[in-house]
PDB file of C-alpha atoms in Angstrom:
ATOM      1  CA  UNK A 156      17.333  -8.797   1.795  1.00  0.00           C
ATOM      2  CA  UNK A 157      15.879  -7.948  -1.561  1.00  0.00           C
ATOM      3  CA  UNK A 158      14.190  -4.875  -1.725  1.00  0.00           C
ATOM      4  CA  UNK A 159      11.934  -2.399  -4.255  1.00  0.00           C
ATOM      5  CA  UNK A 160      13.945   1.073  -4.962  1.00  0.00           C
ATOM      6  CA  UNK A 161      12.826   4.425  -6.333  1.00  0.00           C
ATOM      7  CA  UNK A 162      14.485   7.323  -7.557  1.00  0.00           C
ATOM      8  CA  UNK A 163      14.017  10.288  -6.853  1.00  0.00           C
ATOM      9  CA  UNK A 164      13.248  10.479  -3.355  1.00  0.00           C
ATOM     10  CA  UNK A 165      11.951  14.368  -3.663  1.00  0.00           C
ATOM     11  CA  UNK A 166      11.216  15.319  -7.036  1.00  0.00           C
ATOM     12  CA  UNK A 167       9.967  19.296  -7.331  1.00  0.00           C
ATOM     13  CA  UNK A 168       8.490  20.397 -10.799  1.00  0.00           C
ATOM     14  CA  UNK A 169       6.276  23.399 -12.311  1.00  0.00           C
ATOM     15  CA  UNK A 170       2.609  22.806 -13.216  1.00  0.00           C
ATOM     16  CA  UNK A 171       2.338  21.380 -16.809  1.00  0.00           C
ATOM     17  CA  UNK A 172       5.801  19.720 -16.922  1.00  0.00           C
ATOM     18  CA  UNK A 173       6.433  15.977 -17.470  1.00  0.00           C
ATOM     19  CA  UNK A 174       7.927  14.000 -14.740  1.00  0.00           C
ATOM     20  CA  UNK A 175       9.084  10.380 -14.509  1.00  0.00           C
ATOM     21  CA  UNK A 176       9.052   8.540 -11.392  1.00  0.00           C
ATOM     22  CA  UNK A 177      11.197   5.780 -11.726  1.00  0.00           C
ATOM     23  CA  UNK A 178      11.548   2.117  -9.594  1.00  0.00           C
ATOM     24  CA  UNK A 179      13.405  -1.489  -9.424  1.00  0.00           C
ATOM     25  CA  UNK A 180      11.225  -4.352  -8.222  1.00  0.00           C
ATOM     26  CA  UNK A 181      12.497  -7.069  -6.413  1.00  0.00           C
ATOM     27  CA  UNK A 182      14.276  -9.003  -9.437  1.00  0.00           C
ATOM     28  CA  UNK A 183      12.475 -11.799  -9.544  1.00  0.00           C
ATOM     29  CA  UNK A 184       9.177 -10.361  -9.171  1.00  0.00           C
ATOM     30  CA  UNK A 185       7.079  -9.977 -13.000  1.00  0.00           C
ATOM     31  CA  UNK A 186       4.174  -8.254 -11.056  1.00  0.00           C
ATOM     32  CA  UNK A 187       4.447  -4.242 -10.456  1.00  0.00           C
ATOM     33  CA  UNK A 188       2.466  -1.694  -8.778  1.00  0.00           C
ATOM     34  CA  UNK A 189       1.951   2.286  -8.745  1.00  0.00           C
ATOM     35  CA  UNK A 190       0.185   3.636  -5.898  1.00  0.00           C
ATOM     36  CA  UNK A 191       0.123   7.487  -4.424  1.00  0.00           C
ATOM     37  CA  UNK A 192      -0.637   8.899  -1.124  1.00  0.00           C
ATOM     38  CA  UNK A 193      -1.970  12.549  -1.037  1.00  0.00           C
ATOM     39  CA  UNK A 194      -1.093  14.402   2.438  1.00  0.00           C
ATOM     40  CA  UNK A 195      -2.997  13.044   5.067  1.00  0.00           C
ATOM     41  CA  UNK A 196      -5.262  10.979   3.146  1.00  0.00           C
ATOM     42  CA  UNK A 197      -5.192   6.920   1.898  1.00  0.00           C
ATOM     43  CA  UNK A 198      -3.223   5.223   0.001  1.00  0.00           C
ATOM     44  CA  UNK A 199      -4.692   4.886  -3.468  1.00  0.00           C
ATOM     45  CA  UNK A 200      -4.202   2.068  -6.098  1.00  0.00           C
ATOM     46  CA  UNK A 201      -3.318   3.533  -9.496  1.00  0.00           C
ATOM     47  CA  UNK A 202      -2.133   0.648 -11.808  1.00  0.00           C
ATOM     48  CA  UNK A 203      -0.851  -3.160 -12.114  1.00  0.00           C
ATOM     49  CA  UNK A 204       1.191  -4.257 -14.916  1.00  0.00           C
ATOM     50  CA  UNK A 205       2.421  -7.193 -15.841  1.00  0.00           C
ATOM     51  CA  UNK A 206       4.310  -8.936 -18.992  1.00  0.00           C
ATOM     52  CA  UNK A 207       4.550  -5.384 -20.615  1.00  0.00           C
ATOM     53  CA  UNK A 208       1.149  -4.319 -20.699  1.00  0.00           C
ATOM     54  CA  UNK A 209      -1.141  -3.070 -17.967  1.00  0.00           C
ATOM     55  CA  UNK A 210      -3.598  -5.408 -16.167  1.00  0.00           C
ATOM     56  CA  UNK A 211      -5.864  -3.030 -14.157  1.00  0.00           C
ATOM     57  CA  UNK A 212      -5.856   0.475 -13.210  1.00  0.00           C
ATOM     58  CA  UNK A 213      -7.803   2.731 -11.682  1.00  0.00           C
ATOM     59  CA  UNK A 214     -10.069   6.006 -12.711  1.00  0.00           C
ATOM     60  CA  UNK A 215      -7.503   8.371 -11.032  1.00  0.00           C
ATOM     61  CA  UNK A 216      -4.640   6.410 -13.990  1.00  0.00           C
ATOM     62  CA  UNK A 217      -5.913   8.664 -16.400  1.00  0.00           C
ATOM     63  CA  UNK A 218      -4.554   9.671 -20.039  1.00  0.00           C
ATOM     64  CA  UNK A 219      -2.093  12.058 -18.032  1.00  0.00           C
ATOM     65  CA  UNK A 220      -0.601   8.818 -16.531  1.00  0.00           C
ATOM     66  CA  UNK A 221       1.477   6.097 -18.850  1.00  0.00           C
ATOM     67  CA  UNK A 222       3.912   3.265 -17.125  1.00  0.00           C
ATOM     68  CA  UNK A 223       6.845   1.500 -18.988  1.00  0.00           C
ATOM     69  CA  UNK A 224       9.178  -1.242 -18.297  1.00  0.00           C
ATOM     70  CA  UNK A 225      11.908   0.266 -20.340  1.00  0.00           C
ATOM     71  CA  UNK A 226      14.752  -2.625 -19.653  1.00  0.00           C
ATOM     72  CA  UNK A 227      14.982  -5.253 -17.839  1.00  0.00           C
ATOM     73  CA  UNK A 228      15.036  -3.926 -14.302  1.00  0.00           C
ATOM     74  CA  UNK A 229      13.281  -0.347 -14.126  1.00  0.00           C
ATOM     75  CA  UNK A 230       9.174   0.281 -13.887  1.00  0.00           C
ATOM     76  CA  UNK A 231       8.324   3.634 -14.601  1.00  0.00           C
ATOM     77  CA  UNK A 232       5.495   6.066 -14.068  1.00  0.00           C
ATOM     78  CA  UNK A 233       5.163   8.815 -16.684  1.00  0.00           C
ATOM     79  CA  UNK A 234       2.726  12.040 -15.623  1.00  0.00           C
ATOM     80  CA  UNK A 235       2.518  13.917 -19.118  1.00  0.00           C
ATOM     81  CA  UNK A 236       1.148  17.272 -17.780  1.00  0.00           C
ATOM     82  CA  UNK A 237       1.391  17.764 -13.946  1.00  0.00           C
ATOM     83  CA  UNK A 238      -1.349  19.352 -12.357  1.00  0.00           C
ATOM     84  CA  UNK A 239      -1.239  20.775  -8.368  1.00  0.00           C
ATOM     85  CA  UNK A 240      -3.047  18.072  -7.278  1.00  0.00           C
ATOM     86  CA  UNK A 241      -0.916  15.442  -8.395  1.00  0.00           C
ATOM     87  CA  UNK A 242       1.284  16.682  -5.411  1.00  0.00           C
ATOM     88  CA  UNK A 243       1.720  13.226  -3.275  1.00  0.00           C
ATOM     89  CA  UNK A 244       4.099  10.126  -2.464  1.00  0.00           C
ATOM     90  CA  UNK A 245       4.119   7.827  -5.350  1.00  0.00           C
ATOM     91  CA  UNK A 246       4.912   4.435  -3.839  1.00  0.00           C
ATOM     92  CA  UNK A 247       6.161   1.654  -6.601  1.00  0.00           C
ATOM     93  CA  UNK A 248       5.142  -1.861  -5.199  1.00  0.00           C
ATOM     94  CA  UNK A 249       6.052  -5.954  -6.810  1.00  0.00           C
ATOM     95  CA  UNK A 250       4.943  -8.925  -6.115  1.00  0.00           C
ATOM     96  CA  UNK A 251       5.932 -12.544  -7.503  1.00  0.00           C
ATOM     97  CA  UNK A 252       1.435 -13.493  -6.975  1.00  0.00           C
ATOM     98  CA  UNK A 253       2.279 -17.145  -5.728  1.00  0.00           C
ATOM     99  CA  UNK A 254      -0.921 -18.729  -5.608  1.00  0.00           C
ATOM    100  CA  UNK A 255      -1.818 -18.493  -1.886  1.00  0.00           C
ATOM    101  CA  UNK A 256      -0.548 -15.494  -0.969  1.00  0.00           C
ATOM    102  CA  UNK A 257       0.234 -12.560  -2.593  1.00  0.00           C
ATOM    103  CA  UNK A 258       2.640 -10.112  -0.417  1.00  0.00           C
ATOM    104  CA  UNK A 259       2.910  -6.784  -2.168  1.00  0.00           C
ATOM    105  CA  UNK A 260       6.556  -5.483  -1.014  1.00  0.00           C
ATOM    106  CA  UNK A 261       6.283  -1.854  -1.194  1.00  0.00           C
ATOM    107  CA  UNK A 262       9.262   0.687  -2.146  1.00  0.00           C
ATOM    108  CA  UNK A 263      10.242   3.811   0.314  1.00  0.00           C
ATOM    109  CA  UNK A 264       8.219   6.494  -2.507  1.00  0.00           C
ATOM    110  CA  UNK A 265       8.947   9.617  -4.137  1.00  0.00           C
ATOM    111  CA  UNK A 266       7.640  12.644  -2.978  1.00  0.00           C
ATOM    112  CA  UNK A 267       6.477  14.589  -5.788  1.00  0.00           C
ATOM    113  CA  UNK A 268       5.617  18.210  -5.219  1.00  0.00           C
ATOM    114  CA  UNK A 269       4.069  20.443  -8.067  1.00  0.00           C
ATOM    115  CA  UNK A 270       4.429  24.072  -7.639  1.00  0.00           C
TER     116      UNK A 270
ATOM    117  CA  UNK B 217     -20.399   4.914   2.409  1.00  0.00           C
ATOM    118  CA  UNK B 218     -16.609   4.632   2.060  1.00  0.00           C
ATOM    119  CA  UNK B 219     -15.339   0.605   1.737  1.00  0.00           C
ATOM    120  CA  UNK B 220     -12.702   0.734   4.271  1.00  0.00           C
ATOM    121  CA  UNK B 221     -13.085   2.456   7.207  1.00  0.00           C
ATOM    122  CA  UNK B 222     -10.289   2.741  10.212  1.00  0.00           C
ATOM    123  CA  UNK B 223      -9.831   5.296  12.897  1.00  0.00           C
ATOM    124  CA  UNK B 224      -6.804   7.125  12.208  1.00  0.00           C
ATOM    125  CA  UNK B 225      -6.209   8.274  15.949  1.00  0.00           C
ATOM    126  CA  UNK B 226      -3.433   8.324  17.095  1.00  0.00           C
ATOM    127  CA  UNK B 227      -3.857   5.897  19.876  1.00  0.00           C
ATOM    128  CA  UNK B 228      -1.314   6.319  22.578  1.00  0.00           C
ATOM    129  CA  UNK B 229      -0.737   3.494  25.142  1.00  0.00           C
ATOM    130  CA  UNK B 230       1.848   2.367  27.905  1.00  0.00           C
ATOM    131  CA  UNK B 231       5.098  -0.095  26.955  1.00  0.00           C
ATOM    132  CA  UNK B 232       3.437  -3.515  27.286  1.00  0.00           C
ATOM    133  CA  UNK B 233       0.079  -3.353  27.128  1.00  0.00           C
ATOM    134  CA  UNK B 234      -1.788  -4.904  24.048  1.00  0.00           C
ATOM    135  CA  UNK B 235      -2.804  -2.810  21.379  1.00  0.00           C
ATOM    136  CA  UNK B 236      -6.055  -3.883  19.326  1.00  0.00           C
ATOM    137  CA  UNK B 237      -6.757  -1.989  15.792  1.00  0.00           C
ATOM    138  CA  UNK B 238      -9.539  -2.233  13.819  1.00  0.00           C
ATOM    139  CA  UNK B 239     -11.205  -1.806  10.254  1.00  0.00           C
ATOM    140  CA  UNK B 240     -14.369  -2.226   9.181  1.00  0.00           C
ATOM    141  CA  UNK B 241     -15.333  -2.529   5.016  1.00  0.00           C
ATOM    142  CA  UNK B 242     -18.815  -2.662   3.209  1.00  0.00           C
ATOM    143  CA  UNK B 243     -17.711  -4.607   0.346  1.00  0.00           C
ATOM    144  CA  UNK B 244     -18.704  -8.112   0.662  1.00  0.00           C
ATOM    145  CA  UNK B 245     -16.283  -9.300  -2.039  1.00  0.00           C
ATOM    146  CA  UNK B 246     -13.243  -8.668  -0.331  1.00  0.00           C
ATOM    147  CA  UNK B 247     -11.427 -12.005   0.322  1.00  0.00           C
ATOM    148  CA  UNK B 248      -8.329 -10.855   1.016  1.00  0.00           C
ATOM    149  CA  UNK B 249      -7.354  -9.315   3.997  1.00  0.00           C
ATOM    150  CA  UNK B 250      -3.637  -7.628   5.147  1.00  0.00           C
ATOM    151  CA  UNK B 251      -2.362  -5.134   8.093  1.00  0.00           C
ATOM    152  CA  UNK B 252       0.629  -2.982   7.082  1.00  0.00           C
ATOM    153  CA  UNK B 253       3.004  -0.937   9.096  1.00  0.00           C
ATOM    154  CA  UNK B 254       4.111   2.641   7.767  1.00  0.00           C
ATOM    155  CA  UNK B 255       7.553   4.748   9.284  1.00  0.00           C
ATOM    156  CA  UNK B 256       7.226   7.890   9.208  1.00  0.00           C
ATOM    157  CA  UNK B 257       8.458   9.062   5.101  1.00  0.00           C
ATOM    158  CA  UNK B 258       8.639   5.204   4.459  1.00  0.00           C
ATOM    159  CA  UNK B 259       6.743   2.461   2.041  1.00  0.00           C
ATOM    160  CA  UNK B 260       4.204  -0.136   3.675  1.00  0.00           C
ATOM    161  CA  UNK B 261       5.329  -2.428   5.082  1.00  0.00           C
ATOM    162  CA  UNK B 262       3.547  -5.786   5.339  1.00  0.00           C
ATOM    163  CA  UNK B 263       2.832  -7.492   8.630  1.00  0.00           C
ATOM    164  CA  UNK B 264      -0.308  -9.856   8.634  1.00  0.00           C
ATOM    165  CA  UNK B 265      -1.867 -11.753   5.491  1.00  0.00           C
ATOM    166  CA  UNK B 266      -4.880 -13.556   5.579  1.00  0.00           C
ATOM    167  CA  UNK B 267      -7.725 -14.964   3.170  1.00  0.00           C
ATOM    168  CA  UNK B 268     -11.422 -15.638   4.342  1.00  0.00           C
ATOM    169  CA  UNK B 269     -12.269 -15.439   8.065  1.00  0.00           C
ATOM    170  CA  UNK B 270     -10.472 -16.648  10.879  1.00  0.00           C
ATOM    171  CA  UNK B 271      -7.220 -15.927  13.062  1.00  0.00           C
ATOM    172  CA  UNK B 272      -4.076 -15.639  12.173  1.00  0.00           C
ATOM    173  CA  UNK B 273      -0.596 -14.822  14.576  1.00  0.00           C
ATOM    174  CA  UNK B 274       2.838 -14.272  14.112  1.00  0.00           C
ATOM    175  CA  UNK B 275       5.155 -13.598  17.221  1.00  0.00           C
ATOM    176  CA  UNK B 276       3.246 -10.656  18.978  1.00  0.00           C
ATOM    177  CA  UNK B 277       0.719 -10.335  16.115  1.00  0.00           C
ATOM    178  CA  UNK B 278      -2.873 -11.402  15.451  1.00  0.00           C
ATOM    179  CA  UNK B 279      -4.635 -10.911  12.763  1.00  0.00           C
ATOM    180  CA  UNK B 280      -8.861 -11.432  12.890  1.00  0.00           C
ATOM    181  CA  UNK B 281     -10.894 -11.515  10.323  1.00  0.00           C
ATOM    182  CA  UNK B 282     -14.773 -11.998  11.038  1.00  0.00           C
ATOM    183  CA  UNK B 283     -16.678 -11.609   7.651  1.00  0.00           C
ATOM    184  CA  UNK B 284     -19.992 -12.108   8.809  1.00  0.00           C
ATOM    185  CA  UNK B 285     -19.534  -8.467  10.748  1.00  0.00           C
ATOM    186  CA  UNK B 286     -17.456  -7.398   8.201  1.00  0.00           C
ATOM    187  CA  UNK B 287     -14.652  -6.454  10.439  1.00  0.00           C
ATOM    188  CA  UNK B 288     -10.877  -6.794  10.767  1.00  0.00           C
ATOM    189  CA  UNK B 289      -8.226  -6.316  13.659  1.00  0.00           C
ATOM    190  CA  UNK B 290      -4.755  -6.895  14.269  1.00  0.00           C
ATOM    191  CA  UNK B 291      -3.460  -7.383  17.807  1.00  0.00           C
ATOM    192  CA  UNK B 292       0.110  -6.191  19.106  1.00  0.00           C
ATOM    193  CA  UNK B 293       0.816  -8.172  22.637  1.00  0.00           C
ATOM    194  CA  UNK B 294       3.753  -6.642  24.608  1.00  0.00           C
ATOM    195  CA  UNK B 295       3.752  -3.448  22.603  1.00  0.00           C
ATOM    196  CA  UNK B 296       7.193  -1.881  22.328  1.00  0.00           C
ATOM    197  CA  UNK B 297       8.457   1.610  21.557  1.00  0.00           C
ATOM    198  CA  UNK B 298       9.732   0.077  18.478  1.00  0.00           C
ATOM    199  CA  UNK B 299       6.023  -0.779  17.320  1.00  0.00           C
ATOM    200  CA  UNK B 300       5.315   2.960  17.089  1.00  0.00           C
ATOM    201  CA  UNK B 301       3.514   3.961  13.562  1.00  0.00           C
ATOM    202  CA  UNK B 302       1.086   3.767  11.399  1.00  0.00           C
ATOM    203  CA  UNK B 303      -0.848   0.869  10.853  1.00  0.00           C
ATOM    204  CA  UNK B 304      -3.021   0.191   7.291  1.00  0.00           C
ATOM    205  CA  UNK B 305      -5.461  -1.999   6.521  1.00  0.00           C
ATOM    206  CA  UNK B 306      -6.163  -3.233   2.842  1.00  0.00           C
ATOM    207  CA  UNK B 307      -8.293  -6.048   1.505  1.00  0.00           C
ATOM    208  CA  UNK B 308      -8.981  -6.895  -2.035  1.00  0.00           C
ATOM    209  CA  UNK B 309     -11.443  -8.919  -3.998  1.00  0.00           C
ATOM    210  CA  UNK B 310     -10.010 -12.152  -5.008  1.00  0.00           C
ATOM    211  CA  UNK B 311     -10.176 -11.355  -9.008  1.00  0.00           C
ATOM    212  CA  UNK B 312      -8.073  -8.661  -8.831  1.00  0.00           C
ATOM    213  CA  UNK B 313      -5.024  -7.789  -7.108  1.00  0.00           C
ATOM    214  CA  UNK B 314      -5.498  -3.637  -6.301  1.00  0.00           C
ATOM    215  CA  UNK B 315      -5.292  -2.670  -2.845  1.00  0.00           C
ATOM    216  CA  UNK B 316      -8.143  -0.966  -1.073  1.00  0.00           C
ATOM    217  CA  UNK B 317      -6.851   0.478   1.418  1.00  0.00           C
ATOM    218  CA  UNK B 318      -8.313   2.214   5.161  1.00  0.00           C
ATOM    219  CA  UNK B 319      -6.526   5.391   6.815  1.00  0.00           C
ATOM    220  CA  UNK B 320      -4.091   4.407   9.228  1.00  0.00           C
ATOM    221  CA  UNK B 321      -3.765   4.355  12.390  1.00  0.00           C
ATOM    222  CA  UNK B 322      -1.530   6.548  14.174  1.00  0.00           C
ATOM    223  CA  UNK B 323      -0.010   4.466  17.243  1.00  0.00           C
ATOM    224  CA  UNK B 324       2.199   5.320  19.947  1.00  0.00           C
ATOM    225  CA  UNK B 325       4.012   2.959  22.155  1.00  0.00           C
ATOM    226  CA  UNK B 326       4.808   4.987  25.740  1.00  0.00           C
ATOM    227  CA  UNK B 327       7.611   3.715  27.186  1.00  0.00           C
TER     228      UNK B 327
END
């Protein structure tokens, strides 16, 4: 069964660095998702993108945040300068948005921890 | 007021008995109504779908939607161990496609 990956499953960086999250939707999907997950709180919507440009996003996607579709396969999530509270699980989601029903399918996440 | 709101428990209940979860939402807009199931250091999962008002079910799982009170629930007959996690709801408006999204419910299946 077809299935959304990410990479890196932990990733542990300094304050201020730059860290890419990366993920692989489902191949055929052209719709792609970033959401994040602080500790013990909701789920949060960050950005859609779709046909290389971004279609909404969210006050928290901020100048900090850029995504990419570099290739053909990988969706990326860029955070320029990381502060401590960007410390959550980053979940990459795709969807193919059929007309009736739109099933996000939802990646495992990378756990991103800023010291 | 927050738009989605859902206990996050946990709720804890014997092998076989049926579990009912609930959200409520203020936003009138919101067309779009799914449940999602969450492992423990996993992604959502999706279980139920459903536009507008009404009932949905699949297997052991019901999905209600009753917009007039503004409230959602999902229904697990014959809960199993296996059905042990944390269950989202999430709605959206029907001109966009981000995710609004409640705080979980913890549940635990006895056995």
């Amino acid at each position: 069964e077809p299935e959304v990956t990410q990479t890196p499953s932990h990733q542990v960086t300094q304050m201020g660095q730059e860290v890419i999250l990366r993920c692989v939707p489902i191949s055929n999907h052209l719709y792609f998702y970033w959401y994040r997950q602080i500790l013990g709180q909701k789920v949060e919507f960050l950005v859609s993108f779709y046909n290389n440009e971004i279609s909404e996003k969210s006050e928290i996607f901020d100048d900090q945040f850029s995504v990419e579709r570099p290739d053909g396969s990988n969706f990326t999530l860029k955070i320029r300068s990381t502060k401590l509270e960007d410390s959550a699980m980053y979940f990459c989601a795709s969807s193919e948005r059929l007309p009736t029903v739109d099933e996000q399918f939802f990646g495992p996440g990378t756990r991103l921890t800023v010291l | 007021q927050k738009e989605v709101e859902q206990d996050p428990g946990p709720l804890s209940v014997p092998e076989g008995a049926i579990v009912s979860l609930n959200c409520t939402y203020s936003n009138s807009a919101f067309q779009y109504f799914m449940w999602y199931r969450q492992y423990s250091r996993k992604g959502p999962e999706l279980l139920m779908y459903t536009y507008s008002s009404g009932n949905k079910e699949d297997g052991r799982f019901t999905a209600q939607v009753d917009k007039s009170s503004k409230y959602i629930s999902l229904f697990i007959r014959d809960s199993q161990p296996s059905d042990s996690a944390t269950y989202l709801c999430a709605m959206r408006v029907g001109s966009n496609y981000q995710l609004i999204w409640g705080a979980g419910t913890k549940l635990i299946i006895k056995p």
